[in-house]
Amino acid sequence: MRDEIKVTESDVEERGMGENLDRLNENLARVEELSKRLVAALAQRQPGDAGLEGPGQDLYLKAGMAYWNEVMTNPAKLIEHQVEYWGKTLTHFVEMQQNIAQGQFTAPEDDPDLAGDKRFSNPLWKTHPYFNFVKHQYLLGAKAIEEAVAGLEGLDPKDRARVEFFANQMIDLFSPTNYLATNPDALERAVETDGESLVQGLENMVRDLESRQGELLPTLADPNAFKVGENLATAEGSVVFRNRLIEVIQYAPTTETVHRTPLVIFPPWINKFYILDLKPQNSLIRWIVDQGYTLFVVSWKNPDESFAGIGFEDYIEDGYLEAIRVAREITEEKQVNVIGYCIAGTTLTAALSLLKKRGEKPIKSATFFTTLTDFSEQGEFTVFLQDDFVDAIERQVEAEGILDSHYMSKTFSFLRAKDLVYGPAIRSYMMGEAPPAFDLLYWNGDSTNLPGKMTVQYLRGLCQGNALCEGGFEILGETLSVKDVDIPVYAVACQTDHIAAWKDSYRGFRKMGSRNKTFVLSESGHIAGIVNPPTKKKYGHYTNPDLPDTPEAWLEGAEYQEGSWWPRWEEWLSNRSGKQVAARVPGGAGYSVLAPAPGTYVLEKTNG
């Protein structure tokens, strides 16, 4: 087989291929070997539930009916769209042919929609007749699809949002940058390296397929560049408590005195807590400790199949209430302040409601980072929160006991497909580049499984049922509601957050029963808006002491503030954290040090 694809010296002379014959043949030999591995890797892929791969047949039926209804009731409109598309396509083709025949080429003005689109940054997209033609044909097709979808009548808002999402997925998929023959960057790189880039790209693809049992999703960060506990999550501290769900880490003080009231952070159990302690210069954990607080952080156990029956009640009882108890006993304080991030903030709301029902007051104040409690509007997640998809997840967790981290990673990635799927795939598979040494992307890939019961409770009860805001969330023998939260609360939402949209966060926060509510809107997204140290002076924030009926009204009356929200929040927190006392070392009051930070649970990996 290898002799059949070997390039000879006569081939080189006839084709003018240069002096790199040996290197080229080496690359061809590597391609043969990699092709065998590719076939073997693809064979590992197990067929999954079709409901997790795309929308159910009912959505296709609804979209098809809406389309044909438009055909029957307004055929002139459809014909007009088609003729317009055909006319523009043919006109552009004729113009290109004429330019080439005349031996000249003047590129037309770039489409304004391409401003800032990194996919088409190579000058050849504008100056080369072939690539310019391909680009504009793609743009014409994309616009035609968008207009066709926009013209569909009779779809309810959720179905329309889903049709638009999947139409945009198709548009992104068929971008010419995703294919070697129509990607000038990849072709130039292949020529420069005598095909080495393509071979390395195939190597990267095979590696990803092998590591994910035949499922293709590009690796976003160099897996060997970081090690948790060595160059990530290095803040000094100790694990002082461990049970089946959590490790509680108490961080070592860096000041001689600390505020009397301790602080407990509950990070989300989708991914891991060290997003708050990536590097020293952007570590919120280090910054809080440096401000003089006794800080406890929960590190969640990465679930396996044995966690199938673990639900929200377990996360509240064995997670939240246990961590709060530990912090109070170690510090010998009656109350603590708490923070909940994302889904951990949603669950913190339920825990606060439960404590209210029980007549217990161990919490002095609560802060919520990018937290949703009102799911009446589902934003970009509308696509994944309808019955066809949730039914498929329910079948998956019933069969396996957990929702494998792969599904969550894939969902979040395709919400930003250009940046998290196709862009990395092009760089890795066509350009042959190694994944970058990027701490945030490394953390993003260090994902976690979700327990089966908790997953269904979250999707059915909270996301679909909106139970915390409408009717109540029934667990632990109580009916829990946001209205029960009556302690001082502070919320930080992020302006471009595509996971917890800030307007949705505002609506739920406003419904809390507390008379003391502060809402802050940070610039940037779900992570960068929170991990925003003052020293970087990168993102500002908005403040408004009033909480009008709508988020739009809040923003209209808000004042923009330069720099990070951290100092502003810390001033609020310090007023609720008591007098200064001698700094506390980890442990004590009957609690021994079990392991150094970042602990053991955070090191556990998923199969994917």
XYZ file of C-alpha atoms in Angstrom:
608
model
C 0.000 0.000 0.000
C 2.776 2.432 0.890
C 4.510 1.845 -2.466
C 1.263 2.652 -4.258
C 1.148 6.209 -2.885
C 4.881 6.913 -2.910
C 5.962 9.950 -4.925
C 8.900 9.307 -7.317
C 11.684 11.652 -8.434
C 10.199 11.755 -11.942
C 6.919 12.909 -10.421
C 8.782 15.684 -8.651
C 10.560 16.818 -11.820
C 7.385 16.692 -13.911
C 5.290 18.568 -11.346
C 7.959 20.995 -10.164
C 7.450 20.007 -6.554
C 10.917 21.013 -5.330
C 13.519 19.276 -3.259
C 11.406 17.922 -0.401
C 10.661 14.475 -1.823
C 11.796 12.556 1.254
C 9.803 14.729 3.600
C 6.697 14.432 1.442
C 6.925 10.646 1.293
C 7.404 10.502 5.057
C 4.224 12.503 5.475
C 2.350 10.199 3.098
C 3.499 7.193 5.076
C 2.290 8.838 8.291
C -1.079 9.535 6.672
C -1.462 5.841 5.902
C -0.778 4.846 9.499
C -3.001 7.607 10.877
C -5.812 6.559 8.550
C -5.819 3.116 10.136
C -6.004 4.680 13.598
C -8.774 6.981 12.389
C -10.921 4.069 11.254
C -10.313 2.251 14.554
C -11.175 5.361 16.576
C -14.389 5.970 14.671
C -15.379 2.368 15.280
C -15.346 3.037 19.043
C -18.274 5.437 18.807
C -21.396 4.002 20.327
C -24.731 5.105 18.861
C -26.399 7.430 21.353
C -29.940 8.554 21.862
C -31.051 10.373 18.722
C -32.793 12.956 20.892
C -29.422 14.200 22.124
C -28.107 14.748 18.605
C -30.775 17.071 17.250
C -34.372 18.252 17.514
C -37.283 15.838 17.499
C -39.369 15.143 14.426
C -42.113 17.431 15.713
C -39.936 20.504 15.150
C -39.212 19.491 11.556
C -42.931 18.910 11.067
C -43.864 22.310 12.504
C -41.230 24.091 10.416
C -42.295 22.199 7.294
C -45.948 23.011 7.871
C -45.125 26.676 8.417
C -43.133 26.703 5.187
C -45.844 25.055 3.113
C -48.480 27.266 4.663
C -46.443 30.213 3.434
C -46.197 28.614 -0.011
C -49.967 28.167 -0.214
C -51.020 31.537 1.224
C -48.304 33.781 -0.169
C -46.564 32.096 -3.123
C -45.469 35.441 -4.582
C -43.357 36.168 -1.518
C -41.576 32.812 -1.785
C -40.962 33.236 -5.507
C -39.640 36.733 -4.885
C -37.123 35.419 -2.337
C -35.993 32.628 -4.655
C -35.661 34.875 -7.698
C -33.740 37.441 -5.670
C -31.324 34.767 -4.428
C -30.852 33.246 -7.888
C -30.385 36.697 -9.441
C -27.702 37.748 -6.979
C -25.928 34.403 -7.305
C -25.846 34.462 -11.111
C -24.920 38.152 -11.256
C -21.976 37.562 -8.964
C -20.866 34.571 -11.058
C -21.026 36.583 -14.303
C -19.103 39.483 -12.758
C -16.346 37.140 -11.646
C -16.134 35.525 -15.097
C -15.895 38.924 -16.772
C -13.154 40.080 -14.414
C -11.117 36.931 -15.036
C -11.616 37.175 -18.823
C -10.318 40.737 -18.751
C -7.276 39.672 -16.774
C -8.126 41.865 -13.826
C -9.953 41.577 -10.597
C -11.380 44.313 -8.448
C -12.926 43.004 -5.298
C -16.369 44.329 -4.440
C -16.947 46.026 -1.144
C -16.950 43.566 1.728
C -20.260 42.680 3.270
C -20.704 44.879 6.377
C -21.793 41.813 8.359
C -18.211 40.535 8.117
C -16.796 43.343 10.234
C -14.686 41.667 12.899
C -15.321 38.158 11.548
C -11.957 36.469 12.044
C -12.884 33.618 9.713
C -12.369 35.868 6.670
C -9.352 37.882 7.814
C -6.963 36.438 5.193
C -6.481 39.085 2.424
C -7.098 36.420 -0.224
C -10.791 36.406 0.676
C -10.887 39.890 -0.843
C -8.152 39.881 -3.484
C -8.287 36.402 -5.014
C -11.114 35.768 -7.555
C -11.737 32.184 -6.419
C -11.840 32.807 -2.689
C -13.777 36.034 -3.071
C -16.360 34.223 -5.175
C -16.668 31.385 -2.661
C -17.026 33.838 0.226
C -19.777 35.881 -1.394
C -21.664 32.811 -2.580
C -21.617 31.564 1.020
C -22.856 34.910 2.314
C -25.659 34.992 -0.240
C -26.746 31.484 0.744
C -26.563 32.304 4.450
C -28.701 35.386 3.994
C -31.244 33.433 1.948
C -31.582 30.848 4.735
C -31.951 33.550 7.389
C -34.660 35.326 5.389
C -36.507 32.075 4.739
C -36.561 31.256 8.452
C -37.544 34.812 9.399
C -40.472 34.583 6.990
C -42.006 31.492 8.575
C -45.419 32.236 10.053
C -47.409 30.340 12.663
C -44.515 29.180 14.880
C -44.687 29.882 18.599
C -41.705 31.788 20.059
C -39.954 28.689 21.422
C -40.247 26.772 18.159
C -39.084 29.835 16.228
C -36.052 30.177 18.491
C -35.181 26.527 17.895
C -35.587 26.745 14.120
C -33.397 29.853 14.067
C -30.761 28.147 16.223
C -30.505 25.044 14.055
C -30.567 27.137 10.882
C -27.616 29.124 12.227
C -25.865 25.853 13.063
C -26.205 24.867 9.399
C -24.900 28.242 8.269
C -21.870 27.957 10.555
C -21.233 24.357 9.478
C -21.114 25.203 5.781
C -18.753 28.146 6.122
C -16.020 27.750 3.458
C -13.399 28.182 6.172
C -14.370 24.742 7.505
C -13.131 22.932 4.385
C -9.596 22.555 3.134
C -10.307 23.327 -0.534
C -11.885 26.654 0.371
C -9.680 27.760 3.253
C -6.717 29.851 2.023
C -5.012 29.818 5.433
C -4.963 26.028 5.537
C -3.863 25.697 1.909
C -1.025 28.197 2.355
C 0.102 26.395 5.478
C 0.049 23.023 3.723
C 2.243 24.349 0.905
C 4.668 25.991 3.314
C 5.117 22.780 5.294
C 5.095 20.283 2.398
C 1.939 18.748 3.802
C 3.293 18.481 7.349
C 0.470 20.658 8.708
C -2.177 18.332 7.274
C -0.487 15.286 8.709
C -0.221 16.924 12.103
C -3.842 17.970 11.782
C -4.859 14.387 11.134
C -2.783 13.368 14.153
C -4.698 15.890 16.270
C -8.026 14.639 14.954
C -7.194 11.006 15.633
C -6.012 11.906 19.138
C -9.314 13.640 19.903
C -11.349 10.743 18.518
C -9.363 8.191 20.514
C -9.662 10.164 23.744
C -13.440 10.570 23.354
C -14.332 7.050 22.203
C -15.041 8.070 18.609
C -16.820 11.359 19.348
C -15.243 14.348 17.626
C -14.901 17.563 19.607
C -11.664 19.567 19.365
C -9.374 19.845 22.352
C -9.362 23.506 23.349
C -6.237 23.673 25.510
C -2.946 21.823 25.847
C -3.741 19.064 28.369
C -0.113 18.870 29.449
C 0.427 22.582 30.104
C -1.313 22.685 33.466
C -1.616 20.633 36.598
C -4.130 21.462 39.278
C -2.303 22.144 42.529
C 0.979 22.992 40.783
C 0.332 25.885 38.383
C -3.445 26.178 38.862
C -5.389 26.307 42.151
C -2.277 27.098 44.189
C -3.734 29.288 46.947
C -2.577 27.950 50.301
C -5.199 26.121 52.328
C -6.333 22.787 53.715
C -9.203 20.368 53.373
C -10.837 20.375 56.812
C -13.930 18.285 56.066
C -14.970 15.596 53.595
C -18.125 13.598 52.957
C -19.559 11.764 49.945
C -20.429 15.047 48.162
C -17.971 17.717 49.240
C -14.557 18.657 50.478
C -14.478 21.882 52.460
C -11.279 23.854 51.963
C -10.277 26.478 54.519
C -7.716 28.910 53.131
C -4.700 30.070 55.091
C -4.840 33.713 56.204
C -2.512 36.329 54.685
C -3.383 39.090 57.159
C -2.772 39.323 60.905
C -6.442 39.936 61.615
C -9.621 38.912 59.815
C -13.283 39.793 59.873
C -15.126 37.893 62.545
C -17.814 36.450 60.221
C -16.447 33.754 57.898
C -17.314 33.501 54.198
C -18.322 30.270 52.428
C -18.242 29.992 48.606
C -20.378 27.442 46.786
C -19.070 27.126 43.206
C -21.082 25.290 40.530
C -20.651 21.513 40.267
C -20.716 21.846 36.490
C -16.934 22.175 36.046
C -14.713 22.773 39.087
C -14.119 25.389 41.747
C -10.659 26.487 40.636
C -12.105 28.896 38.089
C -11.872 31.175 41.147
C -8.183 30.328 41.601
C -6.623 29.890 38.160
C -3.496 31.991 38.580
C -2.398 34.190 41.496
C -2.960 37.422 39.569
C -6.619 36.648 38.756
C -7.594 34.531 41.755
C -10.738 35.735 43.512
C -9.952 33.289 46.322
C -6.557 34.888 46.971
C -8.013 38.378 46.696
C -10.739 37.675 49.266
C -8.215 36.199 51.692
C -5.975 39.234 51.195
C -8.864 41.498 52.200
C -8.935 39.829 55.602
C -11.588 37.108 55.524
C -11.679 33.555 56.840
C -12.600 31.814 53.612
C -14.093 28.364 53.094
C -14.676 26.976 49.586
C -16.632 23.851 48.670
C -15.088 21.408 46.206
C -17.732 19.033 44.822
C -17.293 15.322 44.220
C -17.272 14.361 40.521
C -20.246 11.954 40.312
C -20.065 8.419 38.969
C -22.836 5.882 38.349
C -23.298 5.322 42.083
C -24.652 8.896 42.354
C -27.726 8.110 40.254
C -30.101 8.744 43.172
C -28.449 11.936 44.397
C -30.823 14.889 44.133
C -31.064 18.530 45.083
C -32.079 17.512 48.593
C -28.700 15.787 49.001
C -26.797 18.790 47.632
C -28.609 21.021 50.125
C -28.386 18.779 53.199
C -24.986 17.154 52.673
C -23.438 20.038 50.747
C -24.699 23.472 51.726
C -25.867 22.876 55.268
C -22.861 20.710 56.129
C -20.350 23.260 54.805
C -22.101 26.040 56.706
C -22.077 23.933 59.872
C -18.366 23.185 59.486
C -17.462 26.854 58.959
C -19.510 27.920 61.987
C -18.020 25.256 64.246
C -14.409 25.890 63.225
C -14.744 29.654 63.672
C -17.136 29.372 66.631
C -19.475 31.868 64.971
C -23.265 31.737 64.878
C -23.530 33.006 61.318
C -21.620 32.987 58.035
C -21.812 34.939 54.794
C -22.208 32.873 51.617
C -21.682 33.071 47.853
C -23.377 30.932 45.203
C -22.120 30.871 41.602
C -24.407 29.872 38.688
C -26.337 26.663 39.503
C -24.840 26.821 42.993
C -26.554 30.198 43.387
C -29.856 28.707 42.245
C -29.503 25.951 44.830
C -28.392 28.454 47.458
C -31.733 30.200 46.934
C -33.525 26.919 47.676
C -31.328 26.354 50.735
C -32.119 29.826 52.079
C -35.835 29.175 51.599
C -35.500 25.863 53.453
C -33.727 27.521 56.373
C -36.475 30.127 56.521
C -39.114 27.365 56.643
C -37.199 25.642 59.435
C -36.785 28.844 61.414
C -32.977 28.647 61.304
C -30.696 31.674 60.754
C -27.101 30.511 60.193
C -26.570 32.880 57.237
C -26.076 36.634 57.607
C -25.954 37.610 53.913
C -25.841 35.969 50.494
C -24.118 36.926 47.238
C -25.155 35.469 43.890
C -22.863 35.290 40.853
C -24.600 34.867 37.446
C -27.546 33.112 39.076
C -30.885 32.188 37.536
C -33.964 31.592 39.673
C -36.653 32.752 37.220
C -36.730 30.459 34.175
C -39.846 31.935 32.568
C -37.610 33.042 29.709
C -34.930 30.512 28.791
C -32.788 32.584 26.452
C -30.297 30.685 24.340
C -31.025 27.490 26.277
C -34.565 27.414 24.889
C -33.206 25.049 22.232
C -32.163 22.467 24.817
C -35.007 22.784 27.317
C -37.899 21.428 25.257
C -39.415 17.999 25.831
C -37.673 16.173 22.976
C -34.223 17.014 24.323
C -35.120 16.675 28.011
C -36.868 13.352 27.333
C -33.640 12.101 25.743
C -31.573 13.247 28.731
C -33.996 11.494 31.060
C -33.593 8.261 29.091
C -29.815 8.702 29.178
C -29.570 9.164 32.944
C -32.001 6.309 33.578
C -29.690 4.039 31.604
C -26.341 5.294 32.946
C -27.149 6.888 36.302
C -25.370 10.127 35.381
C -25.336 12.727 32.649
C -21.866 12.288 31.206
C -19.804 15.472 31.095
C -19.529 15.088 27.326
C -23.120 16.176 26.800
C -22.768 19.357 28.814
C -19.472 20.217 27.105
C -21.022 19.675 23.694
C -24.075 21.781 24.541
C -22.057 24.739 25.809
C -19.661 24.487 22.874
C -22.360 24.620 20.213
C -23.914 27.685 21.811
C -20.723 29.388 20.585
C -19.873 27.103 17.687
C -17.654 29.567 15.786
C -15.362 30.099 18.771
C -15.542 26.759 20.574
C -16.011 24.211 17.763
C -15.142 25.324 14.230
C -12.389 27.809 15.047
C -10.434 25.327 17.208
C -11.119 22.527 14.708
C -9.660 24.570 11.855
C -6.543 25.454 13.820
C -6.059 21.910 15.066
C -7.166 19.717 12.151
C -6.361 21.828 9.084
C -3.536 24.071 10.288
C -1.928 21.330 12.382
C -1.477 23.597 15.388
C -1.166 22.294 18.910
C -3.872 23.427 21.356
C -2.816 26.597 23.206
C -1.607 26.662 26.802
C -4.631 28.637 28.015
C -5.676 28.183 31.642
C -9.319 29.197 31.164
C -9.813 26.751 28.279
C -8.038 24.033 30.263
C -10.521 24.569 33.106
C -13.382 24.573 30.588
C -12.311 21.115 29.416
C -11.936 19.759 32.960
C -15.640 19.007 33.122
C -17.779 16.968 35.498
C -20.649 14.513 35.353
C -24.067 15.258 36.842
C -26.131 12.880 39.001
C -29.163 11.481 37.223
C -31.826 12.498 39.744
C -30.467 16.007 40.224
C -30.298 16.533 36.451
C -33.955 15.632 35.958
C -35.041 17.728 38.947
C -33.191 20.710 37.537
C -34.496 20.373 33.990
C -38.088 19.401 34.815
C -38.693 21.267 38.048
C -36.652 24.434 37.706
C -35.970 25.044 34.005
C -39.276 23.802 32.590
C -41.509 24.191 35.648
C -39.956 27.442 36.948
C -40.816 26.084 40.391
C -38.787 28.514 42.520
C -40.772 31.449 41.142
C -44.086 29.794 40.286
C -45.792 27.383 42.624
C -42.774 26.360 44.688
C -40.024 23.734 44.500
C -41.082 20.748 46.588
C -38.218 18.919 48.273
C -37.268 17.928 51.821
C -40.892 18.129 52.891
C -41.169 21.834 52.107
C -42.313 24.043 49.250
C -39.416 26.402 48.519
C -39.640 29.803 46.857
C -37.479 32.832 46.077
C -39.938 34.900 48.114
C -38.654 33.221 51.280
C -35.173 34.760 50.885
C -35.299 37.669 53.334
C -31.661 38.243 54.344
C -29.464 40.955 52.725
C -28.576 39.836 49.197
C -26.165 41.015 46.505
C -26.227 39.843 42.885
C -23.637 40.179 40.149
C -24.785 39.449 36.603
C -22.760 39.757 33.401
C -23.779 41.783 30.370
C -22.879 39.309 27.610
C -23.517 36.115 29.606
C -25.002 33.491 27.265
C -25.476 30.919 30.042
C -27.292 33.030 32.660
C -28.634 36.034 30.749
C -28.464 39.105 32.968
C -32.061 40.172 32.336
C -33.312 36.775 33.473
C -31.018 36.954 36.500
C -32.451 40.383 37.350
C -36.059 39.195 37.146
C -35.492 36.358 39.610
C -33.365 38.442 41.971
C -36.008 41.148 42.130
C -38.576 38.573 43.323
C -36.577 37.692 46.428
C -38.273 38.700 49.666
C -35.364 40.653 51.102
C -35.727 44.385 51.717
C -31.970 44.767 51.295
C -31.118 43.933 47.679
C -28.197 45.169 45.581
C -27.834 44.344 41.887
C -24.656 44.965 39.872
C -24.112 44.357 36.168
C -20.548 43.578 35.106
C -19.279 43.919 31.586
C -18.260 40.753 29.694
C -19.538 37.194 30.089
C -20.214 34.308 32.451
C -16.580 33.848 33.480
C -14.642 36.989 32.539
C -17.275 39.226 34.096
C -16.818 37.481 37.449
C -13.091 36.716 37.332
C -12.294 40.395 36.839
C -9.477 41.467 39.199
C -9.082 45.203 39.934
C -5.438 45.193 38.843
C -6.359 44.467 35.208
C -8.703 47.459 34.908
C -10.336 45.659 31.990
C -14.092 45.509 32.506
C -16.325 48.037 34.184
C -19.743 47.607 35.757
C -23.133 49.283 36.170
C -24.878 50.176 39.419
C -28.357 51.390 40.239
C -29.684 51.465 43.831
C -33.259 51.124 42.558
C -34.877 47.921 41.298
C -37.558 48.976 38.792
C -39.994 46.510 37.216
C -37.901 45.662 34.160
C -34.190 45.059 33.565
C -34.311 47.554 30.703
C -35.504 50.263 33.082
C -32.793 49.301 35.572
C -30.058 49.659 32.958
C -31.483 52.926 31.671
C -31.175 54.402 35.158
C -27.824 52.770 35.954
C -24.486 54.543 36.294
C -21.378 53.126 34.623
C -18.377 52.537 36.888
C -14.819 52.031 35.679
C -12.979 48.901 36.754
C -13.865 45.746 38.640
C -16.897 45.343 40.873
C -14.808 43.428 43.438
C -13.925 46.412 45.691
C -17.515 47.700 45.659
C -18.848 44.284 46.686
C -16.165 43.868 49.360
C -17.205 47.159 50.938
C -20.777 45.833 51.117
C -19.560 42.514 52.543
C -17.267 44.078 55.145
C -20.227 45.942 56.631
C -21.811 42.552 57.308
C -18.718 40.699 58.483
C -18.172 41.971 62.014
C -15.151 43.275 63.839
C -11.557 42.189 63.324
C -10.239 39.166 65.239
C -6.949 37.290 65.191
C -6.380 35.417 61.935
C -7.472 31.767 61.972
C -5.338 28.915 60.699
C -7.138 26.034 58.972
C -8.757 23.451 61.208
C -9.326 23.402 64.924
C -12.432 22.877 67.057
C -12.122 19.140 66.488
C -11.423 19.384 62.740
C -8.076 18.097 61.540
C -6.341 18.820 58.249
C -7.191 16.028 55.779
C -5.193 17.198 52.759
C -3.574 20.342 51.391
C -5.582 22.530 49.034
C -6.889 22.051 46.392
C -7.876 18.677 47.851
C -8.577 15.345 46.176
C -12.066 15.662 44.675
C -10.959 18.342 42.235
C -8.357 15.989 40.760
C -10.880 13.340 39.724
C -11.362 13.084 35.972
C -14.317 11.988 33.878
C -14.063 9.247 31.273
C -14.482 11.776 28.467
